mmCIF file of N, CA and C in Angstrom:
data_model
loop_
_atom_site.group_PDB
_atom_site.id
_atom_site.type_symbol
_atom_site.label_atom_id
_atom_site.label_comp_id
_atom_site.label_asym_id
_atom_site.label_seq_id
_atom_site.Cartn_x
_atom_site.Cartn_y
_atom_site.Cartn_z
ATOM 1 N N MET A 1 12.246 0.975 7.526
ATOM 2 C CA MET A 1 11.857 1.415 6.434
ATOM 3 C C MET A 1 10.653 2.053 6.291
ATOM 4 N N THR A 2 10.496 3.174 6.008
ATOM 5 C CA THR A 2 9.161 4.158 5.929
ATOM 6 C C THR A 2 8.864 4.078 4.273
ATOM 7 N N VAL A 3 7.552 3.717 4.221
ATOM 8 C CA VAL A 3 6.894 3.687 2.892
ATOM 9 C C VAL A 3 5.993 4.797 3.007
ATOM 10 N N HIS A 4 5.950 5.740 1.944
ATOM 11 C CA HIS A 4 5.149 6.939 1.849
ATOM 12 C C HIS A 4 4.078 6.815 0.779
ATOM 13 N N TYR A 5 2.893 7.252 0.830
ATOM 14 C CA TYR A 5 1.656 7.431 -0.021
ATOM 15 C C TYR A 5 1.638 5.855 -0.663
ATOM 16 N N LEU A 6 1.035 5.268 0.355
ATOM 17 C CA LEU A 6 0.808 3.843 0.245
ATOM 18 C C LEU A 6 -0.544 3.549 0.261
ATOM 19 N N ASN A 7 -0.957 2.737 -0.766
ATOM 20 C CA ASN A 7 -2.505 2.206 -0.595
ATOM 21 C C ASN A 7 -2.622 0.872 -0.007
ATOM 22 N N TYR A 8 -3.155 0.916 1.400
ATOM 23 C CA TYR A 8 -3.055 -0.265 1.972
ATOM 24 C C TYR A 8 -3.891 -1.533 1.364
ATOM 25 N N HIS A 9 -4.628 -1.320 0.428
ATOM 26 C CA HIS A 9 -5.597 -1.783 -0.482
ATOM 27 C C HIS A 9 -5.399 -2.449 -1.686
ATOM 28 N N ARG A 10 -4.127 -2.024 -2.088
ATOM 29 C CA ARG A 10 -3.593 -2.608 -3.619
ATOM 30 C C ARG A 10 -2.364 -3.347 -3.303
ATOM 31 N N PRO A 11 -2.549 -4.604 -4.173
ATOM 32 C CA PRO A 11 -1.299 -5.292 -4.059
ATOM 33 C C PRO A 11 -0.049 -4.864 -4.666
ATOM 34 N N CYS A 12 0.798 -5.159 -3.768
ATOM 35 C CA CYS A 12 2.335 -4.750 -4.024
ATOM 36 C C CYS A 12 3.237 -6.027 -4.351
ATOM 37 N N GLY A 13 4.291 -5.943 -5.164
ATOM 38 C CA GLY A 13 5.344 -7.094 -5.304
ATOM 39 C C GLY A 13 6.352 -6.791 -4.481
ATOM 40 N N TYR A 14 6.561 -7.935 -3.636
ATOM 41 C CA TYR A 14 7.880 -7.893 -2.605
ATOM 42 C C TYR A 14 8.839 -8.599 -3.313
ATOM 43 N N ALA A 15 9.971 -8.096 -3.318
ATOM 44 C CA ALA A 15 11.265 -8.485 -3.909
ATOM 45 C C ALA A 15 11.833 -9.503 -2.967
ATOM 46 N N THR A 16 12.343 -10.576 -3.740
ATOM 47 C CA THR A 16 13.440 -11.577 -2.816
ATOM 48 C C THR A 16 14.679 -11.405 -3.780
ATOM 49 N N GLN A 17 15.847 -11.138 -3.278
ATOM 50 C CA GLN A 17 16.925 -10.927 -3.657
ATOM 51 C C GLN A 17 17.779 -12.341 -4.142
ATOM 52 N N VAL A 18 18.009 -12.845 -5.297
ATOM 53 C CA VAL A 18 18.764 -13.876 -5.526
ATOM 54 C C VAL A 18 20.045 -13.494 -6.184
ATOM 55 N N VAL A 19 21.138 -14.331 -5.605
ATOM 56 C CA VAL A 19 22.394 -14.076 -6.076
ATOM 57 C C VAL A 19 22.898 -15.467 -7.172
ATOM 58 N N ASP A 20 23.216 -15.165 -8.330
ATOM 59 C CA ASP A 20 23.613 -16.303 -9.068
ATOM 60 C C ASP A 20 24.961 -16.547 -9.015
ATOM 61 N N ARG A 21 25.226 -17.522 -10.071
ATOM 62 C CA ARG A 21 26.694 -17.979 -9.791
ATOM 63 C C ARG A 21 27.830 -17.144 -10.189
ATOM 64 N N LYS A 22 27.537 -16.053 -10.784
ATOM 65 C CA LYS A 22 28.624 -14.977 -11.142
ATOM 66 C C LYS A 22 28.776 -13.986 -9.900
ATOM 67 N N GLY A 23 27.473 -14.115 -9.106
ATOM 68 C CA GLY A 23 27.556 -12.902 -7.925
ATOM 69 C C GLY A 23 26.691 -11.958 -8.230
ATOM 70 N N LYS A 24 25.910 -12.111 -9.303
ATOM 71 C CA LYS A 24 24.993 -10.895 -9.539
ATOM 72 C C LYS A 24 23.808 -10.954 -8.737
ATOM 73 N N ILE A 25 23.355 -9.759 -8.294
ATOM 74 C CA ILE A 25 22.021 -9.750 -7.522
ATOM 75 C C ILE A 25 20.920 -9.684 -8.224
ATOM 76 N N SER A 26 19.735 -10.143 -8.194
ATOM 77 C CA SER A 26 18.425 -9.980 -8.790
ATOM 78 C C SER A 26 17.642 -10.062 -8.166
ATOM 79 N N ASN A 27 16.604 -9.329 -8.389
ATOM 80 C CA ASN A 27 15.481 -9.250 -7.524
ATOM 81 C C ASN A 27 14.149 -10.272 -8.387
ATOM 82 N N ARG A 28 13.695 -11.008 -7.632
ATOM 83 C CA ARG A 28 12.462 -11.694 -7.771
ATOM 84 C C ARG A 28 11.115 -11.442 -7.244
ATOM 85 N N TYR A 29 10.163 -10.961 -7.865
ATOM 86 C CA TYR A 29 8.895 -10.623 -7.435
ATOM 87 C C TYR A 29 7.998 -11.951 -7.378
ATOM 88 N N GLU A 30 8.003 -12.460 -6.406
ATOM 89 C CA GLU A 30 7.132 -13.922 -6.484
ATOM 90 C C GLU A 30 5.794 -13.505 -5.412
ATOM 91 N N ALA A 31 6.113 -12.726 -4.631
ATOM 92 C CA ALA A 31 4.975 -12.501 -3.440
ATOM 93 C C ALA A 31 4.239 -11.112 -3.764
ATOM 94 N N TYR A 32 2.913 -11.449 -4.033
ATOM 95 C CA TYR A 32 2.059 -10.189 -4.292
ATOM 96 C C TYR A 32 1.046 -10.241 -3.382
ATOM 97 N N LEU A 33 1.203 -9.260 -2.285
ATOM 98 C CA LEU A 33 0.297 -9.092 -1.224
ATOM 99 C C LEU A 33 -0.113 -7.854 -1.254
ATOM 100 N N THR A 34 -1.170 -7.464 -0.329
ATOM 101 C CA THR A 34 -1.503 -6.140 0.005
ATOM 102 C C THR A 34 -0.769 -5.930 0.973
ATOM 103 N N PRO A 35 -0.249 -4.438 1.322
ATOM 104 C CA PRO A 35 0.310 -4.148 2.738
ATOM 105 C C PRO A 35 -0.406 -4.686 3.949
ATOM 106 N N TYR A 36 -1.554 -4.801 4.049
ATOM 107 C CA TYR A 36 -2.302 -5.453 5.138
ATOM 108 C C TYR A 36 -2.040 -6.571 5.206
ATOM 109 N N GLU A 37 -2.023 -7.530 4.175
ATOM 110 C CA GLU A 37 -1.638 -8.870 4.301
ATOM 111 C C GLU A 37 -0.076 -9.025 4.825
ATOM 112 N N LYS A 38 0.628 -8.196 4.162
ATOM 113 C CA LYS A 38 2.318 -8.129 4.574
ATOM 114 C C LYS A 38 2.633 -8.100 6.021
ATOM 115 N N LEU A 39 1.634 -7.167 6.434
ATOM 116 C CA LEU A 39 1.912 -6.400 8.059
ATOM 117 C C LEU A 39 1.412 -7.243 8.939
ATOM 118 N N MET A 40 0.291 -8.302 8.600
ATOM 119 C CA MET A 40 -0.213 -9.009 9.454
ATOM 120 C C MET A 40 0.503 -10.031 10.149
ATOM 121 N N ARG A 41 0.336 -10.071 11.332
ATOM 122 C CA ARG A 41 1.158 -11.199 12.065
ATOM 123 C C ARG A 41 0.386 -11.894 13.090
ATOM 124 N N PRO A 42 0.583 -13.159 13.719
ATOM 125 C CA PRO A 42 -0.135 -13.838 14.453
ATOM 126 C C PRO A 42 -0.660 -13.183 15.567
ATOM 127 N N GLY A 43 -1.879 -13.089 15.789
ATOM 128 C CA GLY A 43 -2.302 -12.474 17.052
ATOM 129 C C GLY A 43 -2.731 -11.106 16.991
ATOM 130 N N MET A 44 -2.507 -10.581 15.557
ATOM 131 C CA MET A 44 -2.553 -9.005 15.151
ATOM 132 C C MET A 44 -4.223 -8.985 14.705
ATOM 133 N N THR A 45 -4.860 -8.003 15.014
ATOM 134 C CA THR A 45 -6.262 -7.827 14.225
ATOM 135 C C THR A 45 -6.073 -6.630 13.286
ATOM 136 N N MET A 46 -7.048 -6.879 12.284
ATOM 137 C CA MET A 46 -7.340 -5.774 11.276
ATOM 138 C C MET A 46 -7.498 -4.212 12.118
ATOM 139 N N ALA A 47 -8.215 -4.381 13.412
ATOM 140 C CA ALA A 47 -8.552 -3.080 14.042
ATOM 141 C C ALA A 47 -7.066 -2.653 14.638
ATOM 142 N N GLU A 48 -5.993 -3.336 14.808
ATOM 143 C CA GLU A 48 -4.923 -2.826 14.994
ATOM 144 C C GLU A 48 -4.086 -2.241 13.971
ATOM 145 N N LEU A 49 -4.084 -2.636 12.858
ATOM 146 C CA LEU A 49 -3.598 -2.028 11.687
ATOM 147 C C LEU A 49 -4.323 -1.054 10.866
ATOM 148 N N GLU A 50 -5.529 -0.638 11.381
ATOM 149 C CA GLU A 50 -6.341 0.493 10.625
ATOM 150 C C GLU A 50 -5.782 1.733 11.138
ATOM 151 N N PRO A 51 -5.480 2.072 12.324
ATOM 152 C CA PRO A 51 -4.764 3.264 12.555
ATOM 153 C C PRO A 51 -3.624 3.774 11.943
ATOM 154 N N LEU A 52 -2.854 2.465 11.400
ATOM 155 C CA LEU A 52 -1.625 2.613 10.746
ATOM 156 C C LEU A 52 -2.151 3.171 9.319
ATOM 157 N N ALA A 53 -2.953 2.541 8.615
ATOM 158 C CA ALA A 53 -3.346 2.979 7.502
ATOM 159 C C ALA A 53 -4.063 4.288 7.335
ATOM 160 N N GLN A 54 -4.643 4.721 8.542
ATOM 161 C CA GLN A 54 -5.594 6.046 8.305
ATOM 162 C C GLN A 54 -4.577 7.185 8.809
ATOM 163 N N SER A 55 -3.235 7.025 9.145
ATOM 164 C CA SER A 55 -2.330 7.995 9.995
ATOM 165 C C SER A 55 -2.133 8.886 8.817
ATOM 166 N N HIS A 56 -2.063 8.668 7.398
ATOM 167 C CA HIS A 56 -1.518 9.635 6.668
ATOM 168 C C HIS A 56 -2.655 9.681 5.508
ATOM 169 N N SER A 57 -2.842 11.018 5.303
ATOM 170 C CA SER A 57 -3.719 10.967 4.138
ATOM 171 C C SER A 57 -3.201 11.199 2.777
ATOM 172 N N ARG A 58 -3.873 11.095 1.519
ATOM 173 C CA ARG A 58 -3.320 10.939 0.244
ATOM 174 C C ARG A 58 -2.478 12.324 -0.116
ATOM 175 N N VAL A 59 -3.086 13.205 0.639
ATOM 176 C CA VAL A 59 -2.281 14.886 0.208
ATOM 177 C C VAL A 59 -1.092 14.753 1.537
ATOM 178 N N ARG A 60 -1.446 14.534 2.457
ATOM 179 C CA ARG A 60 -0.012 14.742 3.470
ATOM 180 C C ARG A 60 1.103 13.923 3.191
ATOM 181 N N SER A 61 0.883 12.729 2.766
ATOM 182 C CA SER A 61 1.954 11.759 2.887
ATOM 183 C C SER A 61 3.089 12.290 1.578
ATOM 184 N N PRO A 62 2.843 12.596 0.372
ATOM 185 C CA PRO A 62 3.609 13.148 -0.643
ATOM 186 C C PRO A 62 4.322 14.235 0.054
ATOM 187 N N ARG A 63 3.534 15.309 0.761
ATOM 188 C CA ARG A 63 4.191 16.440 1.407
ATOM 189 C C ARG A 63 5.383 16.058 2.474
ATOM 190 N N GLN A 64 5.158 15.083 3.201
ATOM 191 C CA GLN A 64 5.941 14.641 4.194
ATOM 192 C C GLN A 64 7.187 13.811 3.430
ATOM 193 N N ALA A 65 6.992 13.369 2.520
ATOM 194 C CA ALA A 65 8.098 12.797 1.706
ATOM 195 C C ALA A 65 8.964 13.829 0.981
ATOM 196 N N GLY A 66 8.532 14.871 0.852
ATOM 197 C CA GLY A 66 9.366 16.017 0.151
ATOM 198 C C GLY A 66 9.116 15.943 -1.380
ATOM 199 N N LYS A 67 7.981 15.370 -2.010
ATOM 200 C CA LYS A 67 7.664 15.255 -3.268
ATOM 201 C C LYS A 67 6.869 16.164 -3.795
ATOM 202 N N VAL A 68 6.149 17.043 -3.045
ATOM 203 C CA VAL A 68 5.250 18.256 -3.606
ATOM 204 C C VAL A 68 5.727 19.427 -2.849
#
């Protein structure tokens, strides 16, 4: 999944899909993390994540997504 125009320091809600008794799927937003916290894995450093965060500028990301 590609996420465009993302601020890596602002918290985001991450959905968990839950199916009720009738089969309806609903989203529950129980985890609020910054993308840095979500992408962090054991053994990974912030120095490894920084190039990913800096790879797109605020102007270039919407253009690549086709929104400008």
